[in-house]
PDB file of C-alpha atoms in Angstrom:
ATOM      1  CA  TYR A   1       0.000   0.000   0.000  1.00 48.00           C
ATOM      2  CA  SER A   2       1.100   3.579  -0.566  1.00 47.00           C
ATOM      3  CA  ALA A   3       1.440   5.819   2.473  1.00 49.00           C
ATOM      4  CA  ASP A   4      -1.123   8.232   1.062  1.00 52.00           C
ATOM      5  CA  LEU A   5      -3.735   5.498   0.672  1.00 49.00           C
ATOM      6  CA  VAL A   6      -3.210   4.172   4.213  1.00 51.00           C
ATOM      7  CA  VAL A   7      -3.428   7.647   5.748  1.00 47.00           C
ATOM      8  CA  ALA A   8      -6.541   8.398   3.745  1.00 52.00           C
ATOM      9  CA  HIS A   9      -8.156   5.134   4.854  1.00 53.00           C
ATOM     10  CA  PHE A  10      -7.432   5.730   8.552  1.00 51.00           C
ATOM     11  CA  LEU A  11      -8.586   9.320   8.318  1.00 51.00           C
ATOM     12  CA  GLY A  12     -11.863   8.086   6.882  1.00 55.00           C
ATOM     13  CA  GLN A  13     -12.237   5.713   9.836  1.00 53.00           C
ATOM     14  CA  GLY A  14     -11.599   8.472  12.361  1.00 50.00           C
ATOM     15  CA  LEU A  15      -8.123   7.135  13.248  1.00 49.00           C
ATOM     16  CA  LEU A  16      -4.695   8.616  12.840  1.00 48.00           C
ATOM     17  CA  VAL A  17      -1.546   6.522  12.503  1.00 46.00           C
ATOM     18  CA  ASP A  18       1.853   8.133  12.665  1.00 48.00           C
ATOM     19  CA  PHE A  19       4.299   6.849  10.068  1.00 46.00           C
ATOM     20  CA  PRO A  20       7.966   7.589   9.757  1.00 48.00           C
ATOM     21  CA  SER A  21       8.556  11.075   8.463  1.00 47.00           C
ATOM     22  CA  GLN A  22      10.610   9.776   5.493  1.00 49.00           C
ATOM     23  CA  GLY A  23      10.118   7.008   3.008  1.00 48.00           C
ATOM     24  CA  ARG A  24       7.480   4.370   2.653  1.00 50.00           C
ATOM     25  CA  PRO A  25       5.958   2.561   5.592  1.00 49.00           C
ATOM     26  CA  SER A  26       7.978  -0.341   6.880  1.00 50.00           C
ATOM     27  CA  ARG A  27       6.773  -3.925   7.305  1.00 46.00           C
ATOM     28  CA  GLN A  28       6.304  -3.143  10.979  1.00 47.00           C
ATOM     29  CA  ASP A  29       4.177  -0.149  10.000  1.00 46.00           C
ATOM     30  CA  HIS A  30       2.021  -2.406   7.839  1.00 45.00           C
ATOM     31  CA  ARG A  31       1.585  -4.764  10.783  1.00 46.00           C
ATOM     32  CA  CYS A  32       0.515  -1.834  12.940  1.00 43.00           C
ATOM     33  CA  GLY A  33      -2.005  -0.905  10.314  1.00 45.00           C
ATOM     34  CA  GLU A  34      -3.320  -4.460  10.187  1.00 45.00           C
ATOM     35  CA  VAL A  35      -3.561  -4.617  13.965  1.00 43.00           C
ATOM     36  CA  GLY A  36      -5.279  -1.280  13.920  1.00 44.00           C
ATOM     37  CA  PHE A  37      -7.915  -2.574  11.506  1.00 42.00           C
ATOM     38  CA  GLY A  38      -8.412  -5.682  13.586  1.00 46.00           C
ATOM     39  CA  THR A  39      -8.687  -3.737  16.801  1.00 44.00           C
ATOM     40  CA  LEU A  40     -11.168  -1.358  15.220  1.00 40.00           C
ATOM     41  CA  ARG A  41     -13.335  -4.232  14.051  1.00 46.00           C
ATOM     42  CA  ASP A  42     -13.158  -5.930  17.456  1.00 47.00           C
ATOM     43  CA  ALA A  43     -14.157  -2.711  19.192  1.00 44.00           C
ATOM     44  CA  ARG A  44     -17.225  -2.387  17.018  1.00 46.00           C
ATOM     45  CA  ARG A  45     -18.234  -6.025  17.373  1.00 53.00           C
ATOM     46  CA  PRO A  46     -20.847  -6.661  20.189  1.00 54.00           C
ATOM     47  CA  GLN A  47     -19.473  -8.632  23.120  1.00 54.00           C
ATOM     48  CA  PRO A  48     -21.250 -11.588  24.771  1.00 54.00           C
ATOM     49  CA  ALA A  49     -23.245 -10.825  27.880  1.00 49.00           C
ATOM     50  CA  HIS A  50     -21.089 -13.029  30.112  1.00 50.00           C
ATOM     51  CA  GLN A  51     -17.986 -11.116  29.068  1.00 50.00           C
ATOM     52  CA  VAL A  52     -19.636  -7.807  29.827  1.00 46.00           C
ATOM     53  CA  ALA A  53     -20.726  -9.042  33.270  1.00 45.00           C
ATOM     54  CA  GLU A  54     -17.217 -10.290  34.045  1.00 47.00           C
ATOM     55  CA  ARG A  55     -15.440  -7.187  32.847  1.00 50.00           C
ATOM     56  CA  PRO A  56     -13.251  -5.860  35.678  1.00 48.00           C
ATOM     57  CA  GLY A  57     -14.002  -2.346  36.777  1.00 47.00           C
ATOM     58  CA  ARG A  58     -15.495  -0.397  39.656  1.00 48.00           C
ATOM     59  CA  ALA A  59     -17.265  -3.237  41.462  1.00 45.00           C
ATOM     60  CA  GLN A  60     -18.481  -0.949  44.170  1.00 47.00           C
ATOM     61  CA  ASP A  61     -20.665   0.858  41.611  1.00 46.00           C
ATOM     62  CA  GLN A  62     -22.596  -2.388  41.153  1.00 48.00           C
ATOM     63  CA  GLU A  63     -23.191  -2.905  44.909  1.00 45.00           C
ATOM     64  CA  PRO A  64     -26.522  -1.907  46.458  1.00 46.00           C
ATOM     65  CA  GLU A  65     -26.648   1.556  47.934  1.00 44.00           C
ATOM     66  CA  GLY A  66     -27.548   0.245  51.408  1.00 41.00           C
ATOM     67  CA  ARG A  67     -24.528  -2.067  51.484  1.00 41.00           C
ATOM     68  CA  ARG A  68     -22.122   0.768  50.678  1.00 43.00           C
ATOM     69  CA  ARG A  69     -23.522   2.715  53.614  1.00 42.00           C
ATOM     70  CA  GLN A  70     -22.942  -0.089  56.098  1.00 45.00           C
ATOM     71  CA  GLY A  71     -19.917  -0.159  58.358  1.00 46.00           C
ATOM     72  CA  ALA A  72     -18.747   1.622  61.469  1.00 46.00           C
ATOM     73  CA  PRO A  73     -20.717   4.756  62.402  1.00 52.00           C
ATOM     74  CA  GLU A  74     -19.176   8.086  61.759  1.00 82.00           C
ATOM     75  CA  PRO A  75     -16.861   9.327  64.543  1.00 88.00           C
ATOM     76  CA  GLU A  76     -19.172  12.220  65.335  1.00 91.00           C
ATOM     77  CA  ARG A  77     -22.156   9.914  65.686  1.00 89.00           C
ATOM     78  CA  GLN A  78     -20.173   7.514  67.875  1.00 91.00           C
ATOM     79  CA  ARG A  79     -19.165  10.384  70.130  1.00 93.00           C
ATOM     80  CA  LYS A  80     -22.777  11.550  70.411  1.00 94.00           C
ATOM     81  CA  VAL A  81     -24.019   8.023  71.186  1.00 93.00           C
ATOM     82  CA  LEU A  82     -21.469   7.552  73.983  1.00 94.00           C
ATOM     83  CA  GLU A  83     -22.329  10.947  75.431  1.00 94.00           C
ATOM     84  CA  LEU A  84     -26.060  10.159  75.462  1.00 95.00           C
ATOM     85  CA  LEU A  85     -25.496   6.707  76.979  1.00 95.00           C
ATOM     86  CA  GLU A  86     -23.503   8.263  79.802  1.00 95.00           C
ATOM     87  CA  ARG A  87     -26.288  10.759  80.420  1.00 96.00           C
ATOM     88  CA  ALA A  88     -28.953   8.024  80.407  1.00 95.00           C
ATOM     89  CA  THR A  89     -26.938   5.981  82.911  1.00 95.00           C
ATOM     90  CA  THR A  90     -26.663   8.963  85.254  1.00 96.00           C
ATOM     91  CA  GLU A  91     -30.384   9.716  84.948  1.00 95.00           C
ATOM     92  CA  THR A  92     -31.203   6.098  85.761  1.00 94.00           C
ATOM     93  CA  GLN A  93     -28.956   6.120  88.816  1.00 93.00           C
ATOM     94  CA  ASN A  94     -30.620   9.336  90.003  1.00 93.00           C
ATOM     95  CA  GLY A  95     -34.082   7.829  89.593  1.00 90.00           C
ATOM     96  CA  ASP A  96     -35.062  10.202  86.784  1.00 94.00           C
ATOM     97  CA  PHE A  97     -36.519   7.429  84.643  1.00 95.00           C
ATOM     98  CA  SER A  98     -38.658   9.700  82.498  1.00 95.00           C
ATOM     99  CA  ALA A  99     -35.596  11.626  81.332  1.00 96.00           C
ATOM    100  CA  ALA A 100     -33.634   8.383  80.932  1.00 96.00           C
ATOM    101  CA  THR A 101     -36.359   7.006  78.666  1.00 96.00           C
ATOM    102  CA  GLN A 102     -36.186  10.038  76.402  1.00 96.00           C
ATOM    103  CA  THR A 103     -32.395   9.916  76.282  1.00 96.00           C
ATOM    104  CA  CYS A 104     -32.377   6.202  75.382  1.00 96.00           C
ATOM    105  CA  GLN A 105     -34.864   6.823  72.590  1.00 95.00           C
ATOM    106  CA  GLU A 106     -32.568   9.515  71.232  1.00 95.00           C
ATOM    107  CA  VAL A 107     -29.653   7.050  71.299  1.00 94.00           C
ATOM    108  CA  LEU A 108     -31.672   4.465  69.374  1.00 95.00           C
ATOM    109  CA  ARG A 109     -32.507   6.999  66.699  1.00 94.00           C
ATOM    110  CA  LEU A 110     -28.760   7.396  66.132  1.00 93.00           C
ATOM    111  CA  ASP A 111     -27.849   3.735  66.651  1.00 93.00           C
ATOM    112  CA  PRO A 112     -30.889   1.405  66.448  1.00 94.00           C
ATOM    113  CA  ALA A 113     -28.717  -1.626  67.318  1.00 93.00           C
ATOM    114  CA  SER A 114     -27.351  -0.229  70.602  1.00 94.00           C
ATOM    115  CA  ALA A 115     -27.746  -3.023  73.183  1.00 95.00           C
ATOM    116  CA  SER A 116     -26.874  -0.689  76.067  1.00 94.00           C
ATOM    117  CA  ALA A 117     -29.595   1.777  75.105  1.00 95.00           C
ATOM    118  CA  LYS A 118     -32.171  -1.000  74.770  1.00 96.00           C
ATOM    119  CA  LYS A 119     -31.265  -2.363  78.206  1.00 95.00           C
ATOM    120  CA  LEU A 120     -31.467   1.059  79.865  1.00 95.00           C
ATOM    121  CA  LEU A 121     -34.719   1.839  78.071  1.00 96.00           C
ATOM    122  CA  LYS A 122     -36.316  -1.408  79.252  1.00 96.00           C
ATOM    123  CA  ARG A 123     -35.269  -0.755  82.838  1.00 95.00           C
ATOM    124  CA  SER A 124     -36.495   2.855  82.735  1.00 95.00           C
ATOM    125  CA  GLU A 125     -39.871   1.848  81.338  1.00 96.00           C
ATOM    126  CA  MET A 126     -40.267  -0.826  84.020  1.00 95.00           C
ATOM    127  CA  GLU A 127     -39.397   1.673  86.742  1.00 94.00           C
ATOM    128  CA  LEU A 128     -41.903   4.156  85.346  1.00 95.00           C
ATOM    129  CA  GLU A 129     -44.598   1.486  85.508  1.00 95.00           C
ATOM    130  CA  LYS A 130     -43.647   0.823  89.126  1.00 94.00           C
ATOM    131  CA  LEU A 131     -43.882   4.515  89.971  1.00 94.00           C
ATOM    132  CA  LYS A 132     -47.309   4.698  88.358  1.00 95.00           C
ATOM    133  CA  ARG A 133     -48.553   1.692  90.314  1.00 97.00           C
ATOM    134  CA  VAL A 134     -47.118   3.015  93.591  1.00 97.00           C
ATOM    135  CA  ALA A 135     -48.969   6.306  93.095  1.00 97.00           C
ATOM    136  CA  GLU A 136     -52.240   4.468  92.399  1.00 97.00           C
ATOM    137  CA  LEU A 137     -51.791   2.366  95.545  1.00 97.00           C
ATOM    138  CA  LEU A 138     -51.146   5.467  97.629  1.00 97.00           C
ATOM    139  CA  ALA A 139     -54.413   7.054  96.524  1.00 97.00           C
ATOM    140  CA  GLU A 140     -56.334   3.847  97.304  1.00 97.00           C
ATOM    141  CA  ALA A 141     -54.661   3.418 100.701  1.00 97.00           C
ATOM    142  CA  GLN A 142     -55.426   7.012 101.697  1.00 97.00           C
ATOM    143  CA  ARG A 143     -59.070   6.506 100.789  1.00 97.00           C
ATOM    144  CA  CYS A 144     -59.209   3.340 102.911  1.00 97.00           C
ATOM    145  CA  GLN A 145     -57.656   5.170 105.845  1.00 95.00           C
ATOM    146  CA  SER A 146     -60.216   7.965 105.617  1.00 95.00           C
ATOM    147  CA  GLN A 147     -62.960   5.296 105.713  1.00 95.00           C
ATOM    148  CA  ARG A 148     -61.268   3.659 108.727  1.00 92.00           C
ATOM    149  CA  ASN A 149     -60.699   0.544 106.684  1.00 95.00           C
ATOM    150  CA  TYR A 150     -57.282  -0.022 108.190  1.00 96.00           C
ATOM    151  CA  GLN A 151     -56.818  -3.616 107.106  1.00 95.00           C
ATOM    152  CA  ASP A 152     -57.131  -2.771 103.417  1.00 97.00           C
ATOM    153  CA  CYS A 153     -54.966   0.298 103.962  1.00 97.00           C
ATOM    154  CA  ILE A 154     -52.203  -1.902 105.386  1.00 97.00           C
ATOM    155  CA  ARG A 155     -52.578  -4.393 102.535  1.00 97.00           C
ATOM    156  CA  LEU A 156     -52.262  -1.693  99.879  1.00 97.00           C
ATOM    157  CA  THR A 157     -49.265  -0.034 101.489  1.00 97.00           C
ATOM    158  CA  LEU A 158     -47.498  -3.379 101.812  1.00 97.00           C
ATOM    159  CA  GLU A 159     -48.006  -4.022  98.097  1.00 97.00           C
ATOM    160  CA  ALA A 160     -46.543  -0.618  97.323  1.00 97.00           C
ATOM    161  CA  LEU A 161     -43.565  -1.189  99.601  1.00 96.00           C
ATOM    162  CA  THR A 162     -42.676  -4.378  97.741  1.00 95.00           C
ATOM    163  CA  LEU A 163     -42.299  -2.200  94.647  1.00 94.00           C
ATOM    164  CA  ASN A 164     -40.537   0.642  96.430  1.00 93.00           C
ATOM    165  CA  PRO A 165     -39.351  -0.277  99.941  1.00 94.00           C
ATOM    166  CA  HIS A 166     -38.159   3.274 100.658  1.00 92.00           C
ATOM    167  CA  HIS A 167     -41.350   5.132  99.731  1.00 94.00           C
ATOM    168  CA  THR A 168     -41.821   7.560 102.641  1.00 96.00           C
ATOM    169  CA  ALA A 169     -45.556   8.200 102.287  1.00 96.00           C
ATOM    170  CA  HIS A 170     -46.422   4.506 102.149  1.00 97.00           C
ATOM    171  CA  ARG A 171     -44.190   3.704 105.115  1.00 97.00           C
ATOM    172  CA  GLU A 172     -45.815   6.423 107.222  1.00 97.00           C
ATOM    173  CA  LEU A 173     -49.325   5.475 106.139  1.00 97.00           C
ATOM    174  CA  ASN A 174     -48.662   1.827 106.913  1.00 97.00           C
ATOM    175  CA  ALA A 175     -47.427   2.702 110.406  1.00 97.00           C
ATOM    176  CA  GLN A 176     -50.433   4.933 111.069  1.00 96.00           C
ATOM    177  CA  ALA A 177     -52.855   2.270 109.874  1.00 97.00           C
ATOM    178  CA  ARG A 178     -51.244  -0.339 112.124  1.00 97.00           C
ATOM    179  CA  VAL A 179     -51.560   1.917 115.180  1.00 96.00           C
ATOM    180  CA  ALA A 180     -55.158   2.767 114.311  1.00 94.00           C
ATOM    181  CA  LEU A 181     -56.014  -0.889 113.742  1.00 95.00           C
ATOM    182  CA  GLU A 182     -54.550  -1.865 117.097  1.00 95.00           C
ATOM    183  CA  LYS A 183     -56.536   0.876 118.808  1.00 94.00           C
ATOM    184  CA  GLU A 184     -59.671  -0.256 117.057  1.00 93.00           C
ATOM    185  CA  ARG A 185     -59.143  -3.847 118.141  1.00 94.00           C
ATOM    186  CA  LYS A 186     -58.571  -2.746 121.725  1.00 96.00           C
ATOM    187  CA  PHE A 187     -61.676  -0.578 121.607  1.00 95.00           C
ATOM    188  CA  GLN A 188     -63.804  -3.412 120.277  1.00 95.00           C
ATOM    189  CA  GLN A 189     -62.544  -5.690 123.024  1.00 96.00           C
ATOM    190  CA  LEU A 190     -63.383  -3.168 125.776  1.00 96.00           C
ATOM    191  CA  PHE A 191     -66.748  -2.369 124.250  1.00 96.00           C
ATOM    192  CA  ARG A 192     -67.736  -6.041 124.060  1.00 95.00           C
ATOM    193  CA  GLU A 193     -66.748  -6.484 127.686  1.00 95.00           C
ATOM    194  CA  ALA A 194     -68.865  -3.470 128.671  1.00 95.00           C
ATOM    195  CA  LEU A 195     -71.904  -4.884 126.888  1.00 95.00           C
ATOM    196  CA  GLN A 196     -71.444  -8.285 128.545  1.00 95.00           C
ATOM    197  CA  GLN A 197     -71.145  -6.614 131.936  1.00 94.00           C
ATOM    198  CA  GLU A 198     -74.254  -4.540 131.237  1.00 92.00           C
ATOM    199  CA  GLU A 199     -76.136  -7.709 130.379  1.00 94.00           C
ATOM    200  CA  SER A 200     -75.003  -9.188 133.705  1.00 93.00           C
ATOM    201  CA  GLU A 201     -76.216  -5.974 135.423  1.00 91.00           C
ATOM    202  CA  ASN A 202     -72.662  -5.311 136.568  1.00 94.00           C
ATOM    203  CA  PHE A 203     -73.026  -1.652 135.742  1.00 92.00           C
ATOM    204  CA  PRO A 204     -70.042  -0.330 137.716  1.00 93.00           C
ATOM    205  CA  GLN A 205     -67.700  -2.731 135.894  1.00 94.00           C
ATOM    206  CA  ALA A 206     -69.347  -1.893 132.587  1.00 94.00           C
ATOM    207  CA  MET A 207     -68.568   1.780 133.158  1.00 94.00           C
ATOM    208  CA  GLN A 208     -64.958   0.900 133.946  1.00 94.00           C
ATOM    209  CA  SER A 209     -64.695  -0.852 130.582  1.00 94.00           C
ATOM    210  CA  LEU A 210     -66.323   2.009 128.681  1.00 94.00           C
ATOM    211  CA  GLU A 211     -64.022   4.717 130.038  1.00 94.00           C
ATOM    212  CA  PRO A 212     -60.787   3.440 128.403  1.00 95.00           C
ATOM    213  CA  ALA A 213     -62.775   2.524 125.283  1.00 94.00           C
ATOM    214  CA  LEU A 214     -63.857   6.162 124.928  1.00 94.00           C
ATOM    215  CA  ARG A 215     -60.312   7.359 125.423  1.00 93.00           C
ATOM    216  CA  LEU A 216     -59.355   5.260 122.403  1.00 93.00           C
ATOM    217  CA  ASP A 217     -62.291   6.522 120.335  1.00 91.00           C
ATOM    218  CA  PRO A 218     -63.932   9.563 121.951  1.00 92.00           C
ATOM    219  CA  GLU A 219     -66.361  10.120 119.096  1.00 90.00           C
ATOM    220  CA  ASN A 220     -67.633   6.572 118.790  1.00 92.00           C
ATOM    221  CA  GLY A 221     -71.423   6.834 118.722  1.00 93.00           C
ATOM    222  CA  ASP A 222     -72.101   3.329 120.015  1.00 93.00           C
ATOM    223  CA  ALA A 223     -69.828   3.826 123.015  1.00 94.00           C
ATOM    224  CA  LEU A 224     -71.362   7.185 123.851  1.00 95.00           C
ATOM    225  CA  THR A 225     -74.872   5.758 123.680  1.00 95.00           C
ATOM    226  CA  ALA A 226     -73.914   2.764 125.818  1.00 94.00           C
ATOM    227  CA  THR A 227     -72.293   5.061 128.386  1.00 94.00           C
ATOM    228  CA  GLN A 228     -75.463   7.122 128.734  1.00 94.00           C
ATOM    229  CA  ARG A 229     -77.682   4.063 128.976  1.00 94.00           C
ATOM    230  CA  ILE A 230     -75.497   2.217 131.512  1.00 93.00           C
ATOM    231  CA  THR A 231     -75.155   5.385 133.616  1.00 93.00           C
ATOM    232  CA  GLU A 232     -78.943   5.621 133.903  1.00 92.00           C
ATOM    233  CA  LYS A 233     -79.198   1.977 134.899  1.00 91.00           C
ATOM    234  CA  LEU A 234     -76.463   2.433 137.458  1.00 89.00           C
ATOM    235  CA  ASN A 235     -78.227   5.413 138.981  1.00 89.00           C
ATOM    236  CA  ARG A 236     -81.513   3.510 139.251  1.00 87.00           C
ATOM    237  CA  GLN A 237     -79.680   0.617 140.838  1.00 83.00           C
ATOM    238  CA  ILE A 238     -78.148   2.913 143.428  1.00 81.00           C
ATOM    239  CA  ARG A 239     -81.485   4.492 144.267  1.00 77.00           C
ATOM    240  CA  VAL A 240     -83.036   1.108 144.827  1.00 61.00           C
TER     241      VAL A 240
END
């Protein structure tokens, strides 16, 4: 081939081959031209699908977006998570379970897999439920005390103290109910004795039983009525 024909052919194909500046192209130049034609044809020829799939390149571009985002959290997020966990631990130790719950939820928004946050959150929620139940028991126990139902008052305060042994209001209410119940039992005993003595017409002894009973419960209507009645009987007995 002449140099002019080869150059013209490659120019028509959009390629440019540099030949020696002097003389005709060498055998090596012809081989380059032949390789060039072959390479051009191969480049235009469609490749099989399996070759395209196996072509080396940027494999990470073919990975799912979610997988590329996996890995260790960013340093700033790790720092924030540790800071919030420390705060939640302190709030739990101080008994501020409502604040600890909110802090743990904030941690889980940053790191949904945090085992420490889940553990603290579970404990805080359980403690909040305990506090709610203790408050309900206190209201019920106070109502029982006002109705002089001391046995139920003691039962309710004991249930609350199993949940929170150091609850001041329940401890005080329990102690008050026990004292009141003991006084009531003593009163009932003295009052029954007074009625038995009245029935036996032992009015002086009946009055001796009613006096300490009234000191235990000065406003007891039954005791006041019995005192008036037995006093009248005693006076009639003396007159006779």
